[in-house]
Amino acid sequence: MRVGIIGTGRIAEKAAITLRGLTEVEAYAVGSRHQDTADAFAKKWDIPKAYGSYAALIADPDIDLIYIGTPHSHHFDVTREAILSGKPCLVEKAFMANSRQTQEILDLAHQQKVFVAEAIWTRYQPVVSIILDLISSGRIGEPRMVTATLGYSMGNKERIMRPDLCGGALLDLGVYALNFVRMFFPADILCIDGHCVKSDTGMDLTNTMTLILKDGVLCNLQSSASCVGDNIGVIAGTEGNLIIDNINNPQQITVNGPNRTFIETIRVPQQITGYEYQFLACRQALIDGRLEPVEMPHKETLYIMQLMDSLRQKWGVRYPMDI
Ligand SMILES: NC(=O)c1ccc[n+]([C@@H]2O[C@H](COP(=O)([O-])OP(=O)(O)OC[C@H]3O[C@@H](n4cnc5c(N)ncnc54)[C@H](OP(=O)(O)O)[C@@H]3O)[C@@H](O)[C@H]2O)c1
């Protein structure tokens, strides 16, 4: 599968590093707003084609999958153009600015019969089934509470601070905490609430979210773009708990029994970077002729965007695209 990478920032570099480690998938092209940036990126990562505009990359007939690594604000236009050109897309999280844009893109993809997926990498990792098996085996009894934190000190990074780039911690980091819950506890959400501390620019810098699920599980989640979090997730049950370190790329799961007695530590399989699974899932979906990946169905992408819309509405965190 030949991948065209759009954007040359932090995550685009991670994608390039990851694809170098795979044999079934290759980084074939990179697209930037500037030709010299594309050329430098292609040279650094040994990528055959470099385009000085996103449109030029989208027009390349030899690309099998376009990976979109721009700020959230720019996902919509680039994905729309790619789908209209018939190109399958893997779009970084958060998928779009809001659920309205998400619905529009998913409808378009279905009309055009083009594959599109959200690059929420944790969903595609083998650790998901390891944790699901631990829960269903009854090792921790009946789950009653989930806590999860994700925090990085990001300074005044423009992508986080600016409303027109869809800033804030929620779309960047809180999305992992919400997915952490949904991956393991897909029951209906009876209520969701939260609070946040905002930047001078009106973006949520640190937030907390509480969810009560229909099956009686209470979830308490935090995300922050202004401090170093422990980034740990805990699934607490009547007979023990699972401590997942960390929710952004789980490396180990500690299983504790009653009274927090240590039982075992489980490590995840050896990774390239942890991003490889999302590319392999796209490849498999394309081979199978599917329009969405099994690991992250479109309805989940839409539902998570709706949850984030409702939280932002409560907090008064607004983007220019929210009309
Ligand atoms: N999965 C993960 O672990 C992970 C980690 C970090 C970020 N992300 C996601 O990846 C996306 C990009 O994040 P990033 O940290 O890579 O951002 P970044 O370092 O700021 O890079 C973003 C890239 O997008 C392009 N771009 C297009 N319009 C832009 C604009 N108006 N301002 C700035 N850049 C613009 C630029 O590439 P050109 O100049 O070449 O056009 C830039 O290099 C976001 O959706 C983010 O949530 C995911």
mmCIF file of N, CA, C and O and ligand atoms in Angstrom, residues 6-12 31-34 37-38 54 67-75 92-94 119-121 157-159 162 165 171-172 176 248 275 278, ligand 1:
data_model
loop_
_atom_site.group_PDB
_atom_site.id
_atom_site.type_symbol
_atom_site.label_atom_id
_atom_site.label_comp_id
_atom_site.label_asym_id
_atom_site.label_seq_id
_atom_site.Cartn_x
_atom_site.Cartn_y
_atom_site.Cartn_z
ATOM 1 N N ILE A 6 0.183 13.882 4.108
ATOM 2 C CA ILE A 6 -0.115 15.315 3.965
ATOM 3 C C ILE A 6 0.224 16.027 5.268
ATOM 4 O O ILE A 6 -0.280 15.661 6.335
ATOM 5 N N GLY A 7 1.095 17.044 5.170
ATOM 6 C CA GLY A 7 1.606 17.753 6.338
ATOM 7 C C GLY A 7 3.005 17.230 6.658
ATOM 8 O O GLY A 7 3.329 16.059 6.370
ATOM 9 N N THR A 8 3.817 18.107 7.240
ATOM 10 C CA THR A 8 5.213 17.724 7.526
ATOM 11 C C THR A 8 5.582 18.028 8.979
ATOM 12 O O THR A 8 6.734 18.303 9.295
ATOM 13 N N GLY A 9 4.571 18.015 9.858
ATOM 14 C CA GLY A 9 4.808 18.343 11.268
ATOM 15 C C GLY A 9 5.210 17.126 12.087
ATOM 16 O O GLY A 9 5.741 16.134 11.574
ATOM 17 N N ARG A 10 4.905 17.238 13.386
ATOM 18 C CA ARG A 10 5.358 16.230 14.354
ATOM 19 C C ARG A 10 4.810 14.836 14.036
ATOM 20 O O ARG A 10 5.557 13.862 13.980
ATOM 21 N N ILE A 11 3.509 14.771 13.772
ATOM 22 C CA ILE A 11 2.914 13.449 13.572
ATOM 23 C C ILE A 11 3.276 12.877 12.200
ATOM 24 O O ILE A 11 3.388 11.654 12.033
ATOM 25 N N ALA A 12 3.490 13.756 11.237
ATOM 26 C CA ALA A 12 3.910 13.289 9.905
ATOM 27 C C ALA A 12 5.266 12.582 10.019
ATOM 28 O O ALA A 12 5.506 11.559 9.364
ATOM 29 N N GLY A 31 3.152 15.619 0.894
ATOM 30 C CA GLY A 31 2.618 16.872 0.374
ATOM 31 C C GLY A 31 2.676 17.945 1.449
ATOM 32 O O GLY A 31 2.299 17.704 2.589
ATOM 33 N N SER A 32 3.177 19.127 1.055
ATOM 34 C CA SER A 32 3.276 20.254 1.972
ATOM 35 C C SER A 32 2.735 21.487 1.265
ATOM 36 O O SER A 32 2.577 21.491 0.047
ATOM 37 N N ARG A 33 2.484 22.531 2.065
ATOM 38 C CA ARG A 33 2.059 23.787 1.431
ATOM 39 C C ARG A 33 3.228 24.439 0.703
ATOM 40 O O ARG A 33 3.042 25.352 -0.073
ATOM 41 N N HIS A 34 4.431 23.963 0.992
ATOM 42 C CA HIS A 34 5.629 24.579 0.397
ATOM 43 C C HIS A 34 6.510 23.483 -0.207
ATOM 44 O O HIS A 34 6.814 22.490 0.474
ATOM 45 N N THR A 37 9.702 22.582 1.786
ATOM 46 C CA THR A 37 9.434 21.776 2.998
ATOM 47 C C THR A 37 9.184 20.324 2.609
ATOM 48 O O THR A 37 9.691 19.391 3.265
ATOM 49 N N ALA A 38 8.435 20.136 1.533
ATOM 50 C CA ALA A 38 8.162 18.765 1.062
ATOM 51 C C ALA A 38 9.463 18.091 0.638
ATOM 52 O O ALA A 38 9.719 16.924 0.987
ATOM 53 N N TYR A 54 -1.079 20.267 -1.377
ATOM 54 C CA TYR A 54 -1.848 19.075 -1.006
ATOM 55 C C TYR A 54 -2.602 18.557 -2.229
ATOM 56 O O TYR A 54 -2.737 17.349 -2.433
ATOM 57 N N TYR A 67 -2.718 9.893 4.118
ATOM 58 C CA TYR A 67 -2.686 10.068 5.573
ATOM 59 C C TYR A 67 -2.636 11.571 5.849
ATOM 60 O O TYR A 67 -1.714 12.257 5.388
ATOM 61 N N ILE A 68 -3.634 12.069 6.585
ATOM 62 C CA ILE A 68 -3.767 13.513 6.773
ATOM 63 C C ILE A 68 -3.306 13.909 8.181
ATOM 64 O O ILE A 68 -3.950 13.570 9.181
ATOM 65 N N GLY A 69 -2.195 14.625 8.238
ATOM 66 C CA GLY A 69 -1.589 15.009 9.525
ATOM 67 C C GLY A 69 -1.497 16.514 9.688
ATOM 68 O O GLY A 69 -0.490 17.036 10.164
ATOM 69 N N THR A 70 -2.554 17.217 9.289
ATOM 70 C CA THR A 70 -2.618 18.676 9.471
ATOM 71 C C THR A 70 -3.331 18.978 10.789
ATOM 72 O O THR A 70 -3.908 18.075 11.400
ATOM 73 N N PRO A 71 -3.367 20.257 11.223
ATOM 74 C CA PRO A 71 -4.192 20.585 12.408
ATOM 75 C C PRO A 71 -5.660 20.222 12.156
ATOM 76 O O PRO A 71 -6.106 20.166 11.001
ATOM 77 N N HIS A 72 -6.404 20.012 13.242
ATOM 78 C CA HIS A 72 -7.814 19.572 13.144
ATOM 79 C C HIS A 72 -8.622 20.463 12.199
ATOM 80 O O HIS A 72 -9.468 19.990 11.459
ATOM 81 N N SER A 73 -8.347 21.754 12.267
ATOM 82 C CA SER A 73 -9.071 22.748 11.477
ATOM 83 C C SER A 73 -8.998 22.482 9.980
ATOM 84 O O SER A 73 -9.876 22.881 9.231
ATOM 85 N N HIS A 74 -7.942 21.803 9.547
ATOM 86 C CA HIS A 74 -7.726 21.607 8.112
ATOM 87 C C HIS A 74 -8.098 20.196 7.642
ATOM 88 O O HIS A 74 -7.964 19.894 6.462
ATOM 89 N N HIS A 75 -8.563 19.355 8.547
ATOM 90 C CA HIS A 75 -8.903 17.975 8.144
ATOM 91 C C HIS A 75 -10.052 17.963 7.132
ATOM 92 O O HIS A 75 -10.041 17.194 6.180
ATOM 93 N N GLU A 92 -5.990 12.054 10.858
ATOM 94 C CA GLU A 92 -5.592 12.138 12.271
ATOM 95 C C GLU A 92 -6.777 12.516 13.176
ATOM 96 O O GLU A 92 -7.737 13.121 12.742
ATOM 97 N N LYS A 93 -6.670 12.138 14.434
ATOM 98 C CA LYS A 93 -7.638 12.585 15.432
ATOM 99 C C LYS A 93 -7.334 14.044 15.755
ATOM 100 O O LYS A 93 -6.181 14.475 15.532
ATOM 101 N N ALA A 94 -8.252 14.836 16.268
ATOM 102 C CA ALA A 94 -9.661 14.558 16.225
ATOM 103 C C ALA A 94 -10.118 14.617 14.762
ATOM 104 O O ALA A 94 -9.677 15.483 14.012
ATOM 105 N N ALA A 119 -7.547 8.246 12.481
ATOM 106 C CA ALA A 119 -6.253 7.730 12.971
ATOM 107 C C ALA A 119 -6.144 7.900 14.490
ATOM 108 O O ALA A 119 -5.274 8.610 14.989
ATOM 109 N N ILE A 120 -7.048 7.240 15.210
ATOM 110 C CA ILE A 120 -6.951 7.235 16.675
ATOM 111 C C ILE A 120 -6.214 5.939 16.995
ATOM 112 O O ILE A 120 -6.813 4.865 17.128
ATOM 113 N N TRP A 121 -4.898 6.037 17.039
ATOM 114 C CA TRP A 121 -4.024 4.861 16.964
ATOM 115 C C TRP A 121 -4.276 3.814 18.034
ATOM 116 O O TRP A 121 -4.103 2.613 17.795
ATOM 117 N N LYS A 157 1.767 26.326 22.181
ATOM 118 C CA LYS A 157 1.699 25.782 20.826
ATOM 119 C C LYS A 157 0.465 26.348 20.104
ATOM 120 O O LYS A 157 -0.656 26.257 20.610
ATOM 121 N N GLU A 158 0.699 26.917 18.931
ATOM 122 C CA GLU A 158 -0.390 27.593 18.192
ATOM 123 C C GLU A 158 -1.586 26.681 17.965
ATOM 124 O O GLU A 158 -2.734 27.094 18.097
ATOM 125 N N ARG A 159 -1.306 25.445 17.585
ATOM 126 C CA ARG A 159 -2.360 24.479 17.274
ATOM 127 C C ARG A 159 -3.301 24.253 18.473
ATOM 128 O O ARG A 159 -4.448 23.859 18.315
ATOM 129 N N ARG A 162 -5.037 28.411 19.375
ATOM 130 C CA ARG A 162 -5.853 29.200 18.443
ATOM 131 C C ARG A 162 -7.199 28.543 18.123
ATOM 132 O O ARG A 162 -7.241 27.384 17.693
ATOM 133 N N LEU A 165 -7.534 27.071 14.657
ATOM 134 C CA LEU A 165 -6.862 25.787 14.423
ATOM 135 C C LEU A 165 -7.523 24.685 15.268
ATOM 136 O O LEU A 165 -6.983 23.587 15.393
ATOM 137 N N LEU A 171 -9.881 18.122 22.054
ATOM 138 C CA LEU A 171 -9.770 17.493 20.730
ATOM 139 C C LEU A 171 -8.408 16.832 20.538
ATOM 140 O O LEU A 171 -8.266 15.888 19.756
ATOM 141 N N ASP A 172 -7.410 17.340 21.255
ATOM 142 C CA ASP A 172 -6.071 16.791 21.088
ATOM 143 C C ASP A 172 -5.802 15.601 22.000
ATOM 144 O O ASP A 172 -5.216 14.605 21.582
ATOM 145 N N TYR A 176 -8.500 10.850 23.577
ATOM 146 C CA TYR A 176 -7.944 9.537 23.956
ATOM 147 C C TYR A 176 -8.645 8.985 25.192
ATOM 148 O O TYR A 176 -8.892 7.787 25.296
ATOM 149 N N ASN A 248 -2.157 6.639 26.197
ATOM 150 C CA ASN A 248 -1.839 7.185 24.873
ATOM 151 C C ASN A 248 -1.083 6.191 23.998
ATOM 152 O O ASN A 248 -0.969 6.364 22.792
ATOM 153 N N TYR A 275 2.152 3.067 15.926
ATOM 154 C CA TYR A 275 1.279 3.634 14.875
ATOM 155 C C TYR A 275 1.081 2.651 13.720
ATOM 156 O O TYR A 275 0.271 2.885 12.837
ATOM 157 N N GLN A 278 -2.595 1.038 12.781
ATOM 158 C CA GLN A 278 -3.637 1.768 12.051
ATOM 159 C C GLN A 278 -3.409 1.679 10.538
ATOM 160 O O GLN A 278 -4.359 1.586 9.763
HETATM 161 N N1 LIG B 1 -1.767 10.220 16.953
HETATM 162 C C1 LIG B 1 -0.917 10.929 17.690
HETATM 163 O O1 LIG B 1 -0.213 10.403 18.553
HETATM 164 C C2 LIG B 1 -0.793 12.391 17.434
HETATM 165 C C3 LIG B 1 0.250 13.126 18.018
HETATM 166 C C4 LIG B 1 0.367 14.472 17.704
HETATM 167 C C5 LIG B 1 -0.566 15.072 16.862
HETATM 168 N N2 LIG B 1 -1.574 14.313 16.325
HETATM 169 C C6 LIG B 1 -2.561 14.907 15.418
HETATM 170 O O2 LIG B 1 -1.892 15.207 14.188
HETATM 171 C C7 LIG B 1 -2.390 16.424 13.658
HETATM 172 C C8 LIG B 1 -1.220 17.398 13.485
HETATM 173 O O3 LIG B 1 -0.559 17.567 14.723
HETATM 174 P P1 LIG B 1 1.022 17.895 14.781
HETATM 175 O O4 LIG B 1 1.387 17.863 16.218
HETATM 176 O O5 LIG B 1 1.755 17.030 13.830
HETATM 177 O O6 LIG B 1 0.991 19.405 14.287
HETATM 178 P P2 LIG B 1 2.192 20.257 13.713
HETATM 179 O O7 LIG B 1 3.492 19.720 14.186
HETATM 180 O O8 LIG B 1 1.831 21.672 13.967
HETATM 181 O O9 LIG B 1 2.136 19.976 12.133
HETATM 182 C C9 LIG B 1 0.983 20.224 11.395
HETATM 183 C C10 LIG B 1 1.332 20.265 9.910
HETATM 184 O O10 LIG B 1 0.138 20.590 9.204
HETATM 185 C C11 LIG B 1 0.406 21.467 8.124
HETATM 186 N N3 LIG B 1 -0.467 22.662 8.207
HETATM 187 C C12 LIG B 1 -1.424 22.989 7.318
HETATM 188 N N4 LIG B 1 -2.026 24.123 7.656
HETATM 189 C C13 LIG B 1 -1.445 24.546 8.787
HETATM 190 C C14 LIG B 1 -1.629 25.683 9.607
HETATM 191 N N5 LIG B 1 -2.530 26.618 9.322
HETATM 192 N N6 LIG B 1 -0.859 25.807 10.682
HETATM 193 C C15 LIG B 1 0.041 24.869 10.977
HETATM 194 N N7 LIG B 1 0.266 23.759 10.224
HETATM 195 C C16 LIG B 1 -0.465 23.607 9.136
HETATM 196 C C17 LIG B 1 1.890 21.822 8.195
HETATM 197 O O11 LIG B 1 2.540 21.101 7.181
HETATM 198 P P3 LIG B 1 3.066 21.827 5.854
HETATM 199 O O12 LIG B 1 3.658 23.128 6.289
HETATM 200 O O13 LIG B 1 4.052 20.890 5.335
HETATM 201 O O14 LIG B 1 1.887 22.013 4.953
HETATM 202 C C18 LIG B 1 2.346 21.358 9.569
HETATM 203 O O15 LIG B 1 3.651 20.855 9.533
HETATM 204 C C19 LIG B 1 -3.491 16.894 14.605
HETATM 205 O O16 LIG B 1 -4.714 16.384 14.140
HETATM 206 C C20 LIG B 1 -3.126 16.225 15.914
HETATM 207 O O17 LIG B 1 -4.207 16.006 16.785
HETATM 208 C C21 LIG B 1 -1.683 12.994 16.586
#
